[in-house]
Amino acid sequence: MPRVLLIEDDAAVRDGVTLALRRRGHEVAAAASGEEGLTVLPGFRPDIVLLDLMLPGKDGFQVCRLIRAERQLPIIMLTARGDDLDVVLGLEAGADDYIVKPARGEVLEARIRAVLRRTALPADGAPAVEPGPAPVETYGELAIDRAGLVVGKGGQDLALAPSEMKLLLFLSATPGQVFSRQQLLEHVWEHSYHGDARLVDACVMRLRTKIEDTPRSPRYVQTVRGFGYRFGPL
Amino acid sequence: MNRLGRRVPSRTLLRGLRARLVVGFLVVAAVSALTTALLTYREARNAILQRSQDIAVNDLRAQVNSLAPELTVPPAQEDLDNFRVQLERSGKSREWDISVHYRGVPDSDEGGLRRGVVVPADLKSSVEKRHVPAFQRIDRAGAPWLLIGMPVRQSDGQASALSVYAQLPLSAEEANVEALVSAAQRGALPVLILAVIPALLAARGVLRPVRGLRQAAGRIAEGKLDTRLEVKGADELADLSRTFNDMAARLEESMAELRRLEANSRRFAADVSHELRTPLAAMTAVTDVLDEDADSLDPDTASAVRLISQETGKLARMVEDLMEVSRFDAGAAALHPDEVDVGETIRKTLQARAWQKRVVAELPEDVRARLDPRRLDVVVANLVGNALHHGGEPVRVVLHAPEPGADRLLIEVSDSGPGIDPEVLPHVFERFYKADSARARSEGSGLGLAIAMENVRLHGGTMRAANSPEGGAVFTVDLPLRHDEPNETADADGPDATSAAGTRTAKENDA
């Protein structure tokens, strides 16, 4: 069962969310501040972090960046819808997804599941992709190993956050095909409602800084004005 | 057009204050120059003529006095002639014509050096009857002449029968006067031209404060209430400026007060919603725990638990709506447009709320538009939800594909209910407006339609509510269809990214 680290300063919300997730079989560690969360993190080894943005001391953005600097584990921000700037900043700080507060337990569960499905192995141990000798695909300098979930560039393995990995795998599966941001939200983030397309933009931007030679004039993840994004053609 | 878009009537040549002032100055200058010239001319002309007259009369008298004693009395015609010739010769510089009369009979005019002298009767009578010297100015063929008549007195002072008449041209004097006039004329034009300078200076002195006042009033009208005028001097314009400043200060004070109150109440609403959200987040997280376990509780407790769960959900939605409204009020609602398939977006809205079976949708393919999909979702969801709750099924959602070349997008949501009371119709988009006063509370927050309206407005569109002839209410959303605005693309390097990055730096500095 997925291990969840919840970083939330309000005691009631912390207890409520912890209760809701425990009922669904998650192991939950709760921290009341970013500093506490960062202390708990190495020992607890969570599969996913739920991170409130409004924290005393180190705020959610800083905590997000600090976690991202060392680990590529999925991070979901807890945010209030319409605090638009928070969403953008959180995504730029490296969060994979966001949940709008207040959220029902089932919504929390669904988002956590969706984000975990994007990453290598869910907690039940079944591989997310069919095992088999899948060849490593090469596009220009990029080497994508779909089975091993490794992306290399010029012989170096790249550290991609879960949503970045999933986005790259999805786009590169059909090179040259254009996907609208709404389509990407549905397929990669599994948002069934009209999510925030800036989630896609922020993720594309972060992905480009890691895989492109010149992020300003991208070669792999290209923008199609008025329609969305596509992988290649190289 | 001025900055505020009001039409300023075009000024004809004499409508402007500057033109009026300059013309006024010129008129005053011209009148004074003309009056001065006229008076000068008259005085100078009189003085010049008077002088030459006096000189001529004195000369003649002197000559007559020196020559008359040598005249034999009574003179013969020849003597008279001689006497005349002598007199004429003695005229030195003066070219006078002389005529000598004895007892009213003139000399024979022979051997005369010049023209004959025509003596008017009244002059002649005053000289010969009343024995007084007389002179007269006359015009001959446009030239001025002076006529002098002089009775010659005997040495004992008795009047004699001899009188002398002289005529002399005044053309030299006339030329002098002419020169005066032309000098006055030549002087008047520069004077008038020079008068323009003080006129312009005076006009500027008046106009600059007036222009300043106008600009300041314009700035106040634009809402820059901190506009003040510089008060200089103690004239009427300074008074006006001072009054203007007082007015602006009052205006600014009352506006600031209003804004403060408004901001306070807005902040209060936003703060309240925000504060409510945290406990709601905690409650909402556990409602499904309540729902799941309700069945295993005794019926009363179960009902209570389900009620709490249900109402928590409503409260959460209401607070969310309140926050949305306060964001609109604060002008903080941002549009994140994307190029979307409108029909597909509406279909998703219906699917997400499991309304496909209850709503008849006519959604043509491939209607693409630039809009904020999340906000369109809110609009459609609110309209359809409203139709389902307050109208009657079936509810129809129709997307009208825009005509080729047209740039409007129409979305119609109609229900099959009784329609909306005409008295209520104008108010349906107002906040917390309850169409049915008998109904204690509505299904929604009472903000749904107001929020939908705000979202449509944010897109630059309009929304109308009406009753269809077939019965039932019809809500029509009219959105501008904006295709491919060059500076808004799906590129993350767009303005959003930069502004967010900029704000982030600010935030980091604050931290």
Coordinates of N, CA and C in Angstrom, one line a residue, chain B residues 342-436:
Chain B
V342 N -15.0 23.4 -28.6 CA -16.0 23.9 -27.7 C -17.0 22.8 -27.4
G343 N -17.5 22.0 -28.5 CA -18.4 21.0 -28.3 C -17.9 19.9 -27.3
E344 N -16.6 19.6 -27.5 CA -16.0 18.6 -26.7 C -15.9 19.0 -25.2
T345 N -15.6 20.3 -25.0 CA -15.5 20.9 -23.7 C -16.9 20.8 -23.0
I346 N -17.9 21.1 -23.7 CA -19.3 21.1 -23.1 C -19.7 19.6 -22.8
R347 N -19.3 18.7 -23.7 CA -19.6 17.3 -23.5 C -19.0 16.8 -22.2
K348 N -17.7 17.2 -22.0 CA -17.0 16.8 -20.8 C -17.7 17.3 -19.6
T349 N -18.1 18.6 -19.7 CA -18.8 19.2 -18.5 C -20.0 18.3 -18.1
L350 N -20.8 17.9 -19.1 CA -22.0 17.1 -18.9 C -21.6 15.7 -18.3
Q351 N -20.5 15.1 -18.9 CA -20.1 13.8 -18.5 C -19.6 13.9 -17.0
A352 N -18.8 14.9 -16.7 CA -18.2 15.0 -15.4 C -19.3 15.0 -14.3
R353 N -20.5 15.5 -14.6 CA -21.5 15.6 -13.6 C -22.6 14.6 -13.9
A354 N -22.4 13.6 -14.8 CA -23.3 12.5 -15.1 C -24.7 13.1 -15.5
W355 N -24.6 14.1 -16.4 CA -25.9 14.7 -16.9 C -26.3 14.2 -18.3
Q356 N -25.4 13.3 -18.9 CA -25.7 13.0 -20.3 C -27.1 12.6 -20.5
K357 N -27.7 11.8 -19.6 CA -29.0 11.2 -19.8 C -30.1 12.2 -19.6
R358 N -29.8 13.3 -18.8 CA -30.9 14.2 -18.5 C -30.9 15.4 -19.4
V359 N -29.8 15.5 -20.3 CA -29.7 16.7 -21.1 C -29.6 16.3 -22.6
V360 N -30.4 17.0 -23.4 CA -30.3 16.8 -24.8 C -29.2 17.8 -25.4
A361 N -28.2 17.3 -25.9 CA -27.1 18.2 -26.4 C -27.0 18.2 -27.9
E362 N -26.9 19.4 -28.4 CA -26.6 19.5 -29.9 C -25.3 20.2 -30.0
L363 N -24.2 19.4 -30.1 CA -22.9 20.0 -30.1 C -22.1 19.6 -31.4
P364 N -22.2 20.6 -32.4 CA -21.5 20.3 -33.6 C -20.0 20.1 -33.4
E365 N -19.4 19.3 -34.3 CA -17.9 19.0 -34.2 C -17.1 20.2 -34.7
D366 N -15.9 20.2 -34.3 CA -14.9 21.2 -34.8 C -15.3 22.6 -34.7
V367 N -15.9 23.0 -33.6 CA -16.1 24.4 -33.3 C -14.9 24.7 -32.4
R368 N -13.9 25.4 -32.9 CA -12.8 25.7 -32.1 C -12.8 27.2 -31.7
A369 N -12.4 27.4 -30.4 CA -12.3 28.8 -30.0 C -11.3 28.9 -28.9
R370 N -10.8 30.2 -28.7 CA -9.9 30.4 -27.6 C -10.7 30.9 -26.4
L371 N -10.7 30.0 -25.4 CA -11.3 30.4 -24.2 C -10.8 29.6 -23.0
D372 N -11.2 30.0 -21.8 CA -10.7 29.3 -20.6 C -11.6 28.1 -20.3
P373 N -11.1 26.9 -20.6 CA -12.0 25.8 -20.5 C -12.6 25.6 -19.1
R374 N -11.8 25.9 -18.1 CA -12.3 25.7 -16.7 C -13.5 26.7 -16.5
R375 N -13.3 27.9 -17.0 CA -14.4 28.9 -16.8 C -15.6 28.5 -17.6
L376 N -15.4 28.0 -18.8 CA -16.5 27.6 -19.7 C -17.3 26.5 -19.0
D377 N -16.5 25.6 -18.4 CA -17.1 24.5 -17.6 C -18.0 25.0 -16.5
V378 N -17.5 26.0 -15.8 CA -18.3 26.6 -14.7 C -19.6 27.2 -15.2
V379 N -19.5 27.9 -16.4 CA -20.7 28.6 -17.0 C -21.7 27.5 -17.3
V380 N -21.3 26.6 -18.1 CA -22.2 25.5 -18.6 C -22.8 24.8 -17.4
A381 N -21.9 24.4 -16.5 CA -22.4 23.6 -15.3 C -23.5 24.4 -14.5
N382 N -23.2 25.7 -14.3 CA -24.2 26.5 -13.6 C -25.5 26.6 -14.3
L383 N -25.4 26.9 -15.6 CA -26.7 27.1 -16.4 C -27.5 25.8 -16.5
V384 N -26.8 24.7 -16.8 CA -27.5 23.4 -16.9 C -28.0 23.0 -15.5
G385 N -27.2 23.2 -14.4 CA -27.6 22.8 -13.1 C -28.9 23.6 -12.7
N386 N -28.8 24.9 -13.1 CA -30.0 25.8 -12.8 C -31.2 25.3 -13.5
A387 N -31.0 24.9 -14.8 CA -32.2 24.5 -15.6 C -32.7 23.2 -15.0
L388 N -31.9 22.3 -14.6 CA -32.3 21.0 -14.0 C -33.1 21.2 -12.7
H389 N -32.5 22.2 -11.9 CA -33.1 22.3 -10.5 C -34.4 23.2 -10.6
H390 N -34.4 24.3 -11.4 CA -35.5 25.2 -11.3 C -36.4 25.2 -12.5
G391 N -35.9 24.6 -13.6 CA -36.7 24.6 -14.8 C -37.4 23.2 -14.8
G392 N -37.3 22.5 -15.9 CA -37.9 21.2 -16.0 C -37.2 20.4 -17.1
E393 N -37.1 19.1 -16.9 CA -36.5 18.3 -18.0 C -37.5 18.2 -19.1
P394 N -37.1 17.9 -20.3 CA -35.7 17.8 -20.7 C -35.0 19.2 -20.9
V395 N -33.7 19.2 -20.6 CA -32.9 20.4 -20.7 C -32.1 20.3 -22.0
R396 N -32.1 21.3 -22.8 CA -31.3 21.2 -24.1 C -30.1 22.2 -24.0
V397 N -29.0 21.7 -24.5 CA -27.8 22.5 -24.6 C -27.5 22.5 -26.1
V398 N -27.5 23.7 -26.7 CA -27.3 23.8 -28.1 C -26.1 24.8 -28.3
L399 N -25.1 24.2 -29.1 CA -24.0 25.0 -29.5 C -24.2 25.4 -30.9
H400 N -24.3 26.7 -31.2 CA -24.5 27.2 -32.6 C -23.1 27.4 -33.2
A401 N -22.8 26.6 -34.2 CA -21.5 26.9 -34.9 C -21.6 28.3 -35.5
P402 N -20.6 29.0 -35.3 CA -20.6 30.4 -35.9 C -20.7 30.4 -37.4
E403 N -21.4 31.3 -38.0 CA -21.4 31.4 -39.4 C -20.0 31.7 -39.9
P404 N -19.7 31.3 -41.1 CA -18.4 31.6 -41.6 C -18.1 33.1 -41.6
G405 N -17.0 33.5 -41.1 CA -16.7 34.9 -41.1 C -17.3 35.6 -39.8
A406 N -18.3 35.0 -39.1 CA -18.8 35.6 -37.9 C -17.8 35.3 -36.8
D407 N -17.8 36.2 -35.8 CA -16.8 36.0 -34.7 C -17.5 35.8 -33.4
R408 N -18.8 35.4 -33.4 CA -19.5 35.1 -32.1 C -19.8 33.7 -32.0
L409 N -19.8 33.2 -30.8 CA -20.1 31.8 -30.5 C -21.4 31.9 -29.6
L410 N -22.4 31.1 -30.0 CA -23.6 31.1 -29.1 C -23.8 29.8 -28.5
I411 N -24.1 29.8 -27.2 CA -24.4 28.6 -26.5 C -25.8 28.8 -25.8
E412 N -26.8 27.9 -26.1 CA -28.1 28.1 -25.6 C -28.4 27.0 -24.6
V413 N -28.9 27.3 -23.4 CA -29.4 26.3 -22.5 C -30.8 26.6 -22.2
S414 N -31.7 25.7 -22.6 CA -33.1 25.9 -22.4 C -33.7 24.7 -21.6
D415 N -34.8 25.0 -20.9 CA -35.4 24.0 -20.1 C -36.9 23.9 -20.6
S416 N -37.6 22.9 -20.0 CA -39.0 22.8 -20.4 C -39.9 23.1 -19.2
G417 N -39.5 23.9 -18.3 CA -40.3 24.3 -17.2 C -41.2 25.4 -17.5
P418 N -41.8 26.0 -16.4 CA -42.8 27.1 -16.6 C -42.2 28.4 -17.1
G419 N -40.9 28.5 -17.2 CA -40.3 29.7 -17.6 C -40.1 30.6 -16.3
I420 N -39.5 31.8 -16.6 CA -39.2 32.7 -15.4 C -40.2 33.8 -15.4
D421 N -40.7 34.1 -14.2 CA -41.6 35.3 -14.0 C -40.9 36.5 -14.6
P422 N -41.7 37.2 -15.5 CA -41.1 38.4 -16.2 C -40.5 39.5 -15.2
E423 N -41.1 39.5 -14.0 CA -40.6 40.5 -13.0 C -39.3 40.0 -12.4
V424 N -39.1 38.7 -12.5 CA -37.8 38.2 -11.9 C -36.7 38.2 -12.9
L425 N -37.1 38.2 -14.2 CA -36.1 38.0 -15.3 C -34.9 39.0 -15.2
P426 N -35.2 40.3 -14.9 CA -34.0 41.2 -14.9 C -33.1 40.9 -13.7
H427 N -33.5 40.1 -12.7 CA -32.7 40.0 -11.6 C -32.0 38.6 -11.5
V428 N -32.2 37.8 -12.5 CA -31.8 36.4 -12.3 C -30.2 36.3 -12.1
F429 N -29.5 37.3 -12.6 CA -28.1 37.2 -12.5 C -27.5 37.9 -11.2
E430 N -28.5 38.3 -10.4 CA -28.0 39.0 -9.2 C -27.6 37.9 -8.1
R431 N -26.7 38.3 -7.2 CA -26.3 37.4 -6.2 C -27.4 37.1 -5.2
F432 N -27.5 35.9 -4.8 CA -28.4 35.5 -3.8 C -29.8 35.9 -4.1
Y433 N -30.1 36.1 -5.4 CA -31.5 36.5 -5.7 C -32.3 35.2 -5.8
K434 N -33.3 35.1 -5.0 CA -34.1 33.9 -4.9 C -35.4 34.1 -5.8
A435 N -35.5 33.4 -6.9 CA -36.6 33.6 -7.8 C -37.9 33.2 -7.1
D436 N -37.9 32.2 -6.3 CA -39.1 31.8 -5.7 C -39.0 32.1 -4.2

